[in-house]
PDB file of C-alpha atoms and ligand atoms in Angstrom:
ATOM      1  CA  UNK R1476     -17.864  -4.245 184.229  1.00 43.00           C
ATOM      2  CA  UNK R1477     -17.438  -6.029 181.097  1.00 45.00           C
ATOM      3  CA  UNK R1478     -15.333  -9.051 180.203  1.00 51.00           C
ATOM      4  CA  UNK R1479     -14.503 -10.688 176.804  1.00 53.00           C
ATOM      5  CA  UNK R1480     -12.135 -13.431 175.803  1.00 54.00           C
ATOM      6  CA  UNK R1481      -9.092 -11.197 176.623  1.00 59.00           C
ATOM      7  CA  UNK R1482     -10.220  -9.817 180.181  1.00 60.00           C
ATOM      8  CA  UNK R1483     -10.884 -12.856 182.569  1.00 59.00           C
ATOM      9  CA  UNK R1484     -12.404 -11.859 186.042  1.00 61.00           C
ATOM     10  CA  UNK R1485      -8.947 -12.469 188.263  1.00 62.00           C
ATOM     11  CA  UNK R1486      -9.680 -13.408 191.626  1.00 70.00           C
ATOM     12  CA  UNK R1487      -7.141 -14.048 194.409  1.00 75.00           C
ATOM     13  CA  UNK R1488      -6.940 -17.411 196.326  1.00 75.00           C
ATOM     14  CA  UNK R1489      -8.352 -16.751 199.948  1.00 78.00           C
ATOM     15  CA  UNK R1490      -8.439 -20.397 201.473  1.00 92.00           C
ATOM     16  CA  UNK R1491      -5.946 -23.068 202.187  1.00 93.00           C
ATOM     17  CA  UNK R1492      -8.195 -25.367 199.604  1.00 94.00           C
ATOM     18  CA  UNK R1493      -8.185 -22.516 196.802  1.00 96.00           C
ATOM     19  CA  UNK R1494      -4.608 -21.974 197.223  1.00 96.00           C
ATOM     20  CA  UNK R1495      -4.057 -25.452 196.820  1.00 97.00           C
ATOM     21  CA  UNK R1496      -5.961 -25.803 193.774  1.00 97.00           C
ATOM     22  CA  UNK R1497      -3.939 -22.891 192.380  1.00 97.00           C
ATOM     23  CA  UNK R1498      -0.450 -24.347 193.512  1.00 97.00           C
ATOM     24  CA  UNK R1499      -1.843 -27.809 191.740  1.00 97.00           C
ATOM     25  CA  UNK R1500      -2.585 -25.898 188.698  1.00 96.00           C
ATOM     26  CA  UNK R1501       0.980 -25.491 187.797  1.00 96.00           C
ATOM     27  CA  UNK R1502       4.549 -27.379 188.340  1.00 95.00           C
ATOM     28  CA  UNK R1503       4.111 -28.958 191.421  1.00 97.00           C
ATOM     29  CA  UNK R1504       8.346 -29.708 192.957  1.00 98.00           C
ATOM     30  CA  UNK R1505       8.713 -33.742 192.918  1.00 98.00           C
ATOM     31  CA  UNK R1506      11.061 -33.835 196.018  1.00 98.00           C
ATOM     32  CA  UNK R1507      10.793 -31.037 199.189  1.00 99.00           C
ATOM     33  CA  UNK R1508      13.853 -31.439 201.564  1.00 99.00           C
ATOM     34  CA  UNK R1509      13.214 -29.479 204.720  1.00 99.00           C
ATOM     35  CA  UNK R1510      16.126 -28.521 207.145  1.00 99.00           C
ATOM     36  CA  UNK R1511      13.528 -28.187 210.389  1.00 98.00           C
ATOM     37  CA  UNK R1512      15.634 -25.651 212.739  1.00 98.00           C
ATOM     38  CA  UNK R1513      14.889 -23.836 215.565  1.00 98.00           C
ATOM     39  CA  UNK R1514      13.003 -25.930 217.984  1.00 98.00           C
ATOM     40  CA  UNK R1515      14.993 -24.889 220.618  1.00 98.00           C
ATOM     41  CA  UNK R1516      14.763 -21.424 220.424  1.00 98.00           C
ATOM     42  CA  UNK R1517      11.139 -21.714 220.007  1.00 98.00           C
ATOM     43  CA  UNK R1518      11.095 -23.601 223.787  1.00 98.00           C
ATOM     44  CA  UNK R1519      13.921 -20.799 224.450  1.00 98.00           C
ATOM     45  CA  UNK R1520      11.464 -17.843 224.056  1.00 98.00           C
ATOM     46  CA  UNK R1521       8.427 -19.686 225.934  1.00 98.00           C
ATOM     47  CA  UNK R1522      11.410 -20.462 228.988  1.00 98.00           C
ATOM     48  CA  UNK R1523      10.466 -24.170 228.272  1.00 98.00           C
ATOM     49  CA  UNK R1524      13.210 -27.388 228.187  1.00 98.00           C
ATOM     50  CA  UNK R1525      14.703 -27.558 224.724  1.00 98.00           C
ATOM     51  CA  UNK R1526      12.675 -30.846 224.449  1.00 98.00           C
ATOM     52  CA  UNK R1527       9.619 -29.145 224.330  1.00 98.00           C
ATOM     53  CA  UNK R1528      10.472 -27.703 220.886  1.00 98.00           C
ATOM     54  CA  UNK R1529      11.609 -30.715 219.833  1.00 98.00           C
ATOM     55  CA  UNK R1530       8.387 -32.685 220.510  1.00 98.00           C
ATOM     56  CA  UNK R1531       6.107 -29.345 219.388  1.00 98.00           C
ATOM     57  CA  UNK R1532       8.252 -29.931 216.209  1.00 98.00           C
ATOM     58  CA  UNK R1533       7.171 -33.592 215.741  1.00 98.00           C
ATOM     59  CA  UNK R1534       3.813 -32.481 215.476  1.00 98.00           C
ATOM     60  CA  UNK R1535       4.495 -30.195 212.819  1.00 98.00           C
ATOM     61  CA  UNK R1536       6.069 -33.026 210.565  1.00 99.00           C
ATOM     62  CA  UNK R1537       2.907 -34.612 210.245  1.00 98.00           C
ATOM     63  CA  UNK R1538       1.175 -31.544 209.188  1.00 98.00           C
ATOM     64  CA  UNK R1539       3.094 -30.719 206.563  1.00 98.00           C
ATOM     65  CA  UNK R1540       3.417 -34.122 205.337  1.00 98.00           C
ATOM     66  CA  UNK R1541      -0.160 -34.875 205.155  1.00 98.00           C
ATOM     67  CA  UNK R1542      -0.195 -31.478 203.210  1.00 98.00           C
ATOM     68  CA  UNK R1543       3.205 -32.737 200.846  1.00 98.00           C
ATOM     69  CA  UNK R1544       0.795 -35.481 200.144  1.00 98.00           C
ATOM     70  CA  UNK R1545      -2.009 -33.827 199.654  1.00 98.00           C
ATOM     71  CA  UNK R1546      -0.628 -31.689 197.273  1.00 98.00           C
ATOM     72  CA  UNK R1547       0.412 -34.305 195.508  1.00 98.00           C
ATOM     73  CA  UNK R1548       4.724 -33.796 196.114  1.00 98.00           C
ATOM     74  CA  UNK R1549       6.256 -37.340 195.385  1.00 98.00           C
ATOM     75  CA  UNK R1550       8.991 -37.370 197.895  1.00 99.00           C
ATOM     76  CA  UNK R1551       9.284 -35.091 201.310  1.00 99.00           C
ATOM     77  CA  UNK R1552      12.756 -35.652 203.050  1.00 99.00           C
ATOM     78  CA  UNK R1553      12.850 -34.059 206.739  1.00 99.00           C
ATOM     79  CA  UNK R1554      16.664 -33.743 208.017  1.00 98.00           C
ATOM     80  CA  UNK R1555      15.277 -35.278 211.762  1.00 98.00           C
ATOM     81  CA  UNK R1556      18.719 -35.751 213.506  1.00 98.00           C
ATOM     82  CA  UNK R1557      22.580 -35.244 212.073  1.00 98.00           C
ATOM     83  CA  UNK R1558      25.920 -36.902 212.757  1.00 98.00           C
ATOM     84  CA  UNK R1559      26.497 -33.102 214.369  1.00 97.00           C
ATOM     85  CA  UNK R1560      23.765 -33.566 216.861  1.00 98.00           C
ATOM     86  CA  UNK R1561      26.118 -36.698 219.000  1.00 98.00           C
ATOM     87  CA  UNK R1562      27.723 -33.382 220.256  1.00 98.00           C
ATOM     88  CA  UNK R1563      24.754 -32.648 222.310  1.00 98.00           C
ATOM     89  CA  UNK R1564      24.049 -33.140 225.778  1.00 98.00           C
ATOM     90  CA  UNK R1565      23.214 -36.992 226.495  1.00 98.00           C
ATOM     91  CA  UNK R1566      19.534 -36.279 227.979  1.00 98.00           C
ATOM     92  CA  UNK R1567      18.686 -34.424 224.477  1.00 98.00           C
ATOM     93  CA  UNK R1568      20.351 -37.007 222.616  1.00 98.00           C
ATOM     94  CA  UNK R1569      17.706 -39.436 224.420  1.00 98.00           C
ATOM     95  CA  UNK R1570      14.902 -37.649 223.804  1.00 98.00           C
ATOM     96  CA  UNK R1571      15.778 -37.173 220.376  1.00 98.00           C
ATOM     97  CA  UNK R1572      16.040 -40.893 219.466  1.00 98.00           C
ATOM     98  CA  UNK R1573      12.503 -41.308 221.332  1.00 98.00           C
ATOM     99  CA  UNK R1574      10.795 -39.256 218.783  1.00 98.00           C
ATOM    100  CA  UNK R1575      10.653 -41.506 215.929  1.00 98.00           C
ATOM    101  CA  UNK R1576       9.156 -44.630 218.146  1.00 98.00           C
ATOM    102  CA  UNK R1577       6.825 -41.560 219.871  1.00 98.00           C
ATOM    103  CA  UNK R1578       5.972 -40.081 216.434  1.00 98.00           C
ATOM    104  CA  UNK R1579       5.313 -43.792 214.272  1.00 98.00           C
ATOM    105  CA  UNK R1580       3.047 -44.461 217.728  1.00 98.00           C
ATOM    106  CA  UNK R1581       0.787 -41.727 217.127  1.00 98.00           C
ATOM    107  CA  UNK R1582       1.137 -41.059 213.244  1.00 98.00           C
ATOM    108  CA  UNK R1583       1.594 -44.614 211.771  1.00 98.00           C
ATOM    109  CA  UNK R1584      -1.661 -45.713 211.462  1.00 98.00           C
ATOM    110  CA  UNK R1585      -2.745 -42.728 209.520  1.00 98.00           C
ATOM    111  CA  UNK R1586       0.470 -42.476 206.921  1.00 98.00           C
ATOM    112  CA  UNK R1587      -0.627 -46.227 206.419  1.00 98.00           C
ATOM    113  CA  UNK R1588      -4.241 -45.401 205.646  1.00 98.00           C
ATOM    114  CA  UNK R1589      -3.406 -41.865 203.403  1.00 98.00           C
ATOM    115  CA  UNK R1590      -0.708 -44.243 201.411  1.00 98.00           C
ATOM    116  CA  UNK R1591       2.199 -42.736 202.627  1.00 98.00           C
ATOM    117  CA  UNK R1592       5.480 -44.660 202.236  1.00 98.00           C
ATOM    118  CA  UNK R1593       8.122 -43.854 204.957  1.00 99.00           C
ATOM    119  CA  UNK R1594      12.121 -44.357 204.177  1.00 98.00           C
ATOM    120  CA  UNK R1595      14.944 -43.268 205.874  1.00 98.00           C
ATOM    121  CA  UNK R1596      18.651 -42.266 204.963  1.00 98.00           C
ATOM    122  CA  UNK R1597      21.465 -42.329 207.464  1.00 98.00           C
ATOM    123  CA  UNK R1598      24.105 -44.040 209.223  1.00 98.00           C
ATOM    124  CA  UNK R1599      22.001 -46.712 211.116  1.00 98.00           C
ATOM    125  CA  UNK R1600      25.173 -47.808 213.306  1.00 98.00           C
ATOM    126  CA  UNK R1601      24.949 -45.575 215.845  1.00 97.00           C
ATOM    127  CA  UNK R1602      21.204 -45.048 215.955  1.00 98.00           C
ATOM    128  CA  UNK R1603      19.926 -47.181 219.254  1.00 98.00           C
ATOM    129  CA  UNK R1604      18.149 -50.335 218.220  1.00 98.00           C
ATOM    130  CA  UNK R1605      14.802 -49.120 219.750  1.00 98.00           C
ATOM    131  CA  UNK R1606      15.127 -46.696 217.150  1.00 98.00           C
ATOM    132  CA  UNK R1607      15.239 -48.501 214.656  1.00 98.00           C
ATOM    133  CA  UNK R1608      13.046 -51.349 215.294  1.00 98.00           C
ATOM    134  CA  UNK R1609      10.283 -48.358 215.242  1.00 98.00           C
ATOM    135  CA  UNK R1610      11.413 -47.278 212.144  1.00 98.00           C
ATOM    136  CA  UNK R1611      11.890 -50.715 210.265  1.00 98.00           C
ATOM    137  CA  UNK R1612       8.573 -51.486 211.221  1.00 98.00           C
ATOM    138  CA  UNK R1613       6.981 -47.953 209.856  1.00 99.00           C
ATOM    139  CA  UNK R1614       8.893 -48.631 207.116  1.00 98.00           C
ATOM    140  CA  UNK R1615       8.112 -52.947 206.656  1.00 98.00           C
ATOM    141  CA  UNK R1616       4.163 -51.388 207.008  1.00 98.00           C
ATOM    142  CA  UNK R1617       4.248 -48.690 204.394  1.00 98.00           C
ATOM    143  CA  UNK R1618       6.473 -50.559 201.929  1.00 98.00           C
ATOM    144  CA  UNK R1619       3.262 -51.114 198.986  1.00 98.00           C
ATOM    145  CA  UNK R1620       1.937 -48.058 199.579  1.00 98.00           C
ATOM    146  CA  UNK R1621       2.635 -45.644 196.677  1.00 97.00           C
ATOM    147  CA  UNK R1622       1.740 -41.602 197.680  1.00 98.00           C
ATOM    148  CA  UNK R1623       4.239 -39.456 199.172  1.00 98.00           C
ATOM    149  CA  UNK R1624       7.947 -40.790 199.515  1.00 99.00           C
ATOM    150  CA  UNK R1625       8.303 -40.029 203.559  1.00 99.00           C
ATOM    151  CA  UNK R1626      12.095 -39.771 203.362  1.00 99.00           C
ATOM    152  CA  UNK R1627      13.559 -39.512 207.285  1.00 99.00           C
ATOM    153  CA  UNK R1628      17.423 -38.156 207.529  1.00 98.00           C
ATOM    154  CA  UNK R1629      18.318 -40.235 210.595  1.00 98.00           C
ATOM    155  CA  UNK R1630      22.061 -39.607 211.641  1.00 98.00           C
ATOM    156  CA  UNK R1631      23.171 -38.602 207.784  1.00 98.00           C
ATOM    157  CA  UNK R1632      25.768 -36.411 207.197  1.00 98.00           C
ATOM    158  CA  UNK R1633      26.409 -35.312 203.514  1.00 98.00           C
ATOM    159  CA  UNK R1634      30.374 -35.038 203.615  1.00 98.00           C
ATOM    160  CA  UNK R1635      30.308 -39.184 205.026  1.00 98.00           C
ATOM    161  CA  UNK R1636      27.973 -40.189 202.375  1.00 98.00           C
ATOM    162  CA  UNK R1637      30.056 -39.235 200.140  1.00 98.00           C
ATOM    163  CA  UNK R1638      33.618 -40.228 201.552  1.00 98.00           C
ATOM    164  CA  UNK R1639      31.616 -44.216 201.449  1.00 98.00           C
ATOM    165  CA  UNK R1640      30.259 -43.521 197.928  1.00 98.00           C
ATOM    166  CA  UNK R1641      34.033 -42.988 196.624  1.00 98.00           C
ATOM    167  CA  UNK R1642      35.136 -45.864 198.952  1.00 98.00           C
ATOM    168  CA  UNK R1643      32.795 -48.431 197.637  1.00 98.00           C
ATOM    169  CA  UNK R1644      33.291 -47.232 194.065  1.00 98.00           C
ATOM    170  CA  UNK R1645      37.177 -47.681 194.940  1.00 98.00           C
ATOM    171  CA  UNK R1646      35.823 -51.318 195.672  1.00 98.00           C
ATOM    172  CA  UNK R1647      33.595 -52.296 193.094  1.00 98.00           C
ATOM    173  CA  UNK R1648      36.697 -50.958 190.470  1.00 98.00           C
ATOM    174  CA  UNK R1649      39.453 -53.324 192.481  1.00 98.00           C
ATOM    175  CA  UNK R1650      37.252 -56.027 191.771  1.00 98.00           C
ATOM    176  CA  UNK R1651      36.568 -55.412 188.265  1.00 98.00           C
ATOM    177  CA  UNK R1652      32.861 -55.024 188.413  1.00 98.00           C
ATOM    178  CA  UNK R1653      33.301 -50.775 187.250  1.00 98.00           C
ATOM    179  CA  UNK R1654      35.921 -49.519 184.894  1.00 98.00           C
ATOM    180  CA  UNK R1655      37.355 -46.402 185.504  1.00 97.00           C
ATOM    181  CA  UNK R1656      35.472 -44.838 182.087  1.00 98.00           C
ATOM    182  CA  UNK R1657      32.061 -45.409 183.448  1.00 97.00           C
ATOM    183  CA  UNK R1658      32.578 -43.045 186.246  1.00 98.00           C
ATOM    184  CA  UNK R1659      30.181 -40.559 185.515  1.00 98.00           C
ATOM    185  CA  UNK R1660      28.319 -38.216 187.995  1.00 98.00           C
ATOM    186  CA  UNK R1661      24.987 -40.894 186.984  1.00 98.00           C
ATOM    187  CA  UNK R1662      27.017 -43.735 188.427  1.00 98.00           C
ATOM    188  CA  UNK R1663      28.103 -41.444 191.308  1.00 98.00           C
ATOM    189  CA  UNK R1664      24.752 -41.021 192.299  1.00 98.00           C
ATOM    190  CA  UNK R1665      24.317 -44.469 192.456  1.00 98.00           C
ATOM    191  CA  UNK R1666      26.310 -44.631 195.140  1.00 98.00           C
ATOM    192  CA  UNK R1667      24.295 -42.464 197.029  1.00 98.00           C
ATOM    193  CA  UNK R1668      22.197 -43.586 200.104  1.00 98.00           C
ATOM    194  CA  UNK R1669      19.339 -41.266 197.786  1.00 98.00           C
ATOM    195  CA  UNK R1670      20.007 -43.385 194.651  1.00 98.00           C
ATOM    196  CA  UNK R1671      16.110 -44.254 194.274  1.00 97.00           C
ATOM    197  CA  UNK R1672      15.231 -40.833 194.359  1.00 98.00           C
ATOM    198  CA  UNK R1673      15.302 -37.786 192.241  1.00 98.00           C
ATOM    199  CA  UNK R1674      17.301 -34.344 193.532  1.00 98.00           C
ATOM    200  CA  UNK R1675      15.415 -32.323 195.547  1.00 98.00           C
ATOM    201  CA  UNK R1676      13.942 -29.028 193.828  1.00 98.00           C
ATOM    202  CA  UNK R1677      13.308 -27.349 196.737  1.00 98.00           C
ATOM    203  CA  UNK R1678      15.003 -27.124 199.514  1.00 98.00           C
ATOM    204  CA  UNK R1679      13.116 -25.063 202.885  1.00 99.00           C
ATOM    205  CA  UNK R1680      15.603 -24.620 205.868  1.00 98.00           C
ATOM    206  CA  UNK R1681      13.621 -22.557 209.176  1.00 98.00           C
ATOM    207  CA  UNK R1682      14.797 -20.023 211.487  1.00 98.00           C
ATOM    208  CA  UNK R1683      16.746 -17.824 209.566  1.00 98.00           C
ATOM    209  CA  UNK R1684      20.190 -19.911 209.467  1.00 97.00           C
ATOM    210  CA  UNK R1685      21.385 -19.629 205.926  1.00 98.00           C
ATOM    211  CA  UNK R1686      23.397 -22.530 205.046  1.00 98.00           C
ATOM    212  CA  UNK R1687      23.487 -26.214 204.292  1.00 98.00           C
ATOM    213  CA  UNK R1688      25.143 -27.741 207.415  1.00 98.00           C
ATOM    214  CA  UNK R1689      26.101 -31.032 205.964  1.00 98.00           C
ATOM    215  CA  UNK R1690      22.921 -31.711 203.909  1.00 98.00           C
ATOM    216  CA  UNK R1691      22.836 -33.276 201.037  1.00 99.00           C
ATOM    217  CA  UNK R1692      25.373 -31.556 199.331  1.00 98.00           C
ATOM    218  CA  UNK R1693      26.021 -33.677 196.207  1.00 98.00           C
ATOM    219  CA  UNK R1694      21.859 -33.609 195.374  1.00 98.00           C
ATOM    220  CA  UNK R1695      21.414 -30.036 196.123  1.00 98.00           C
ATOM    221  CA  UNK R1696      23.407 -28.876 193.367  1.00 98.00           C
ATOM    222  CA  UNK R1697      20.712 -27.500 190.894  1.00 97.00           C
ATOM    223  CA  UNK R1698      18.260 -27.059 193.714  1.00 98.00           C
ATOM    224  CA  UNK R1699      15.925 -23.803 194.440  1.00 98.00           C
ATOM    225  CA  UNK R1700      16.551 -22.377 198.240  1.00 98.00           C
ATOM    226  CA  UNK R1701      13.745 -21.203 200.185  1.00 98.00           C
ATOM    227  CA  UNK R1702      15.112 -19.549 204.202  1.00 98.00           C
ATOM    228  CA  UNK R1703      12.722 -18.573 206.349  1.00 98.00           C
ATOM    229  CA  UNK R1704      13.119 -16.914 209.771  1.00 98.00           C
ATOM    230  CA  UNK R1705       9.925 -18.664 210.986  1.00 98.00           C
ATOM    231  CA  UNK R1706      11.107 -21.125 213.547  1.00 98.00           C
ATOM    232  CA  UNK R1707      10.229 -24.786 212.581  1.00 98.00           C
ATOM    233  CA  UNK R1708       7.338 -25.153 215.626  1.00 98.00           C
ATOM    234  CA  UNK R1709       5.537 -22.414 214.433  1.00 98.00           C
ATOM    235  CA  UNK R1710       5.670 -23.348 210.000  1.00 98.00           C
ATOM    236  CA  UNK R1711       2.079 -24.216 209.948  1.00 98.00           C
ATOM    237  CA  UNK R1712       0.241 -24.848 206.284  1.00 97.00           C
ATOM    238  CA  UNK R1713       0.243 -21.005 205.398  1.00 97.00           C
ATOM    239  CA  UNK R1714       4.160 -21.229 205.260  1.00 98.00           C
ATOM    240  CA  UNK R1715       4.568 -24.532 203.571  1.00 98.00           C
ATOM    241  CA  UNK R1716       1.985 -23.149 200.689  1.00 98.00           C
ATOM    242  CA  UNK R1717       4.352 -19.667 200.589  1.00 98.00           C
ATOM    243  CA  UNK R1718       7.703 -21.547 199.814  1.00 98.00           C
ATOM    244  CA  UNK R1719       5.666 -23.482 196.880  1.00 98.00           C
ATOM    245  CA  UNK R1720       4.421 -20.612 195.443  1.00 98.00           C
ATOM    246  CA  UNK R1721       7.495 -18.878 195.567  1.00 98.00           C
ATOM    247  CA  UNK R1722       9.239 -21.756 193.584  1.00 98.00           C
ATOM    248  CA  UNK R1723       6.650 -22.115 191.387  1.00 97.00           C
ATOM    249  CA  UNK R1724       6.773 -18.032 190.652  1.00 97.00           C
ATOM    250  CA  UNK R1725      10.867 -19.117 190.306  1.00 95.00           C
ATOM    251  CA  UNK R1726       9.997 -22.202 188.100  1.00 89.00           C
ATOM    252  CA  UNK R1727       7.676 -20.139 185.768  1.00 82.00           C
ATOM    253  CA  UNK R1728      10.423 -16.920 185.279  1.00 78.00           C
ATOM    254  CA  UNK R1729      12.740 -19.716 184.630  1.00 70.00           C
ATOM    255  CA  UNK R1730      11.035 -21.660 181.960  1.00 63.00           C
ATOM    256  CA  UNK R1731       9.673 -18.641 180.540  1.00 53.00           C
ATOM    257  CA  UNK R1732      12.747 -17.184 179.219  1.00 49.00           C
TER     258      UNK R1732
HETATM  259  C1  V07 D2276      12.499 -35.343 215.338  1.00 66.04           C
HETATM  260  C2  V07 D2276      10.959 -33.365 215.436  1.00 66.04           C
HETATM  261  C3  V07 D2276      11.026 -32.492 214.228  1.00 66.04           C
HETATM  262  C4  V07 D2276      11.969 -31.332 214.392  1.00 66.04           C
HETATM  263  C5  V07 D2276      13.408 -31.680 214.280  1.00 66.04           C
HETATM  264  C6  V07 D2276      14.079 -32.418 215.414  1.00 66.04           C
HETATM  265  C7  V07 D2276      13.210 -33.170 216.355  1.00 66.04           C
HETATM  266  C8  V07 D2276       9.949 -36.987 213.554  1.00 66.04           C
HETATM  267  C9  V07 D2276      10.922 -37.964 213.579  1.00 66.04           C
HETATM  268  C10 V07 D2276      10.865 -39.287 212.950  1.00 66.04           C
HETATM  269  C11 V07 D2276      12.015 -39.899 212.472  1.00 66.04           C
HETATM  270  C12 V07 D2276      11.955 -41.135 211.855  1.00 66.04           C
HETATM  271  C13 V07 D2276      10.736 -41.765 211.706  1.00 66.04           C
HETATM  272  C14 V07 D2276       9.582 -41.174 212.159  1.00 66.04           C
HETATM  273  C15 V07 D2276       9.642 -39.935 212.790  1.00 66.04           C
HETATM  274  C16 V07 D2276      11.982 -37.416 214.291  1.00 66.04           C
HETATM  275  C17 V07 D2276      14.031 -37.187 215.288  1.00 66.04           C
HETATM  276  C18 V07 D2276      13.723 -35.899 215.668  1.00 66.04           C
HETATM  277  C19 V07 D2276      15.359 -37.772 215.650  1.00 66.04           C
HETATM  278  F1  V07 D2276      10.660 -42.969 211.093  1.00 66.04           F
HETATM  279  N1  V07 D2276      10.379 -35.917 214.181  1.00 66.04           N
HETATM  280  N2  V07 D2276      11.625 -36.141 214.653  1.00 66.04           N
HETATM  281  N3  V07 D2276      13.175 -37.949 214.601  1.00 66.04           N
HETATM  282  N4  V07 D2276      12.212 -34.038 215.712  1.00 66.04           N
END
């Protein structure tokens, strides 16, 4: 074999650590949102309670955000619970608003320690106060902390963010403080419950459903799609690293020309 300046050895990435170098090598998305579906059809196929997926699906969060982190991603925003999901029966409803005091009880100490800062987005109304004392205080902990932006959709729903963006604006222009010739889709944005954080460049939605369901429609507007028909229980590291290698392949065809 011989090699010269124009014939470098190519080898492929085997491990989760060489991959990662690879993936770090190269434009790295700044903001992941991740539509986590099909819990319950992963408990469906194992003829376990609905919860079950739900709580196997908690777990998986923390994977891929210590990985998000890791990999050096500035902001990971995991659609946990929509204004849809009221609709469901009152003992899943339960359960679900359990998981974030459950989750912060296990995880918390460790996104404090690897720097992680957690936020949330959503219509805190409605969410029980239990809730959101948990999440407050995960929050209140990781405020200084300045790695990965932890972003949780808690009871958000895209089309009501928006209807209150255009009603505040409608506000803030009644009282003089906006004229009508600054509206500009910047200023729009700032009306946004995401108005501290860039647009998403990658979106990942799980188990095969291909479309948005209410998710942050105004930010997704430039935004590469990654669907997979892996259910969200079983997207383990190997699938997180796929969908950023496929964006960066995407990201480098694009740029190239
Ligand atoms: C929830 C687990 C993941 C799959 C999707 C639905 C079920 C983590 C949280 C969470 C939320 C806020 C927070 C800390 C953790 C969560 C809900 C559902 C409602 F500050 N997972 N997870 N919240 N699931």
């Amino acid at each position: 074999m011989f090699y010269n300046k124009f014939f470098k050895k190519q080898t492929v990435p085997k491990t989760v650590a060489e991959r990662m170098d690879k993936i770090k090598s190269s434009v790295i998305p700044r903001h992941v949102a991740i539509i986590m579906d099909g819990n319950g059809r992963w408990a469906k196929k194992r003829s376990l309670p609905r919860v079950a997926g739900h709580h196997e699906g908690m777990k998986v969060v923390r994977n891929i955000t210590i990985l998000a982190n890791d990999l050096g991603i500035e902001t990971l925003t995991m659609f946990a619970f929509s204004t849809e999901n009221w609709k469901r029966p009152k003992s899943e409803v339960d359960f679900l608003m359990n998981l974030p005091e459950e989750f912060l009880k296990i995880y918390l100490p460790e996104l404090v320690e690897k720097n992680v800062k957690v936020q949330m987005i959503g219509d805190r109304t409605q969410i029980p106060k239990h809730t959101l004392r948990a999440v407050d205080k995960a929050i209140h902990d990781t405020k200084n902390n300045n790695g990965l932006i932890l972003n949780f959709a808690l009871n958000y729903g895209s089309r009501a963010e928006i209807i209150h963006a255009v009603k505040e604006i409608a506000h803030d222009l009644k009282d003089g403080k906006i004229l009508e010739e600054h509206i500009s889709e910047e200023l729009f944005s700032n009306y946004l419950m995401t108005k501290h954080l860039p647009d998403p460049d990658l979106l990942i939605r799980t188990s095969g459903e291909i479309r948005l369901s209410n998710f942050m429609l105004w930010q997704l507007a430039y935004t590469e799609f990654c669907f997979t028909d892996v259910l969200w229980p079983d997207f383990d590291e190997d699938e997180f690293l796929k969908a950023i290698e496929q964006y960066q392949k995407r990201s480098r065809r694009f740029g190239g020309i």
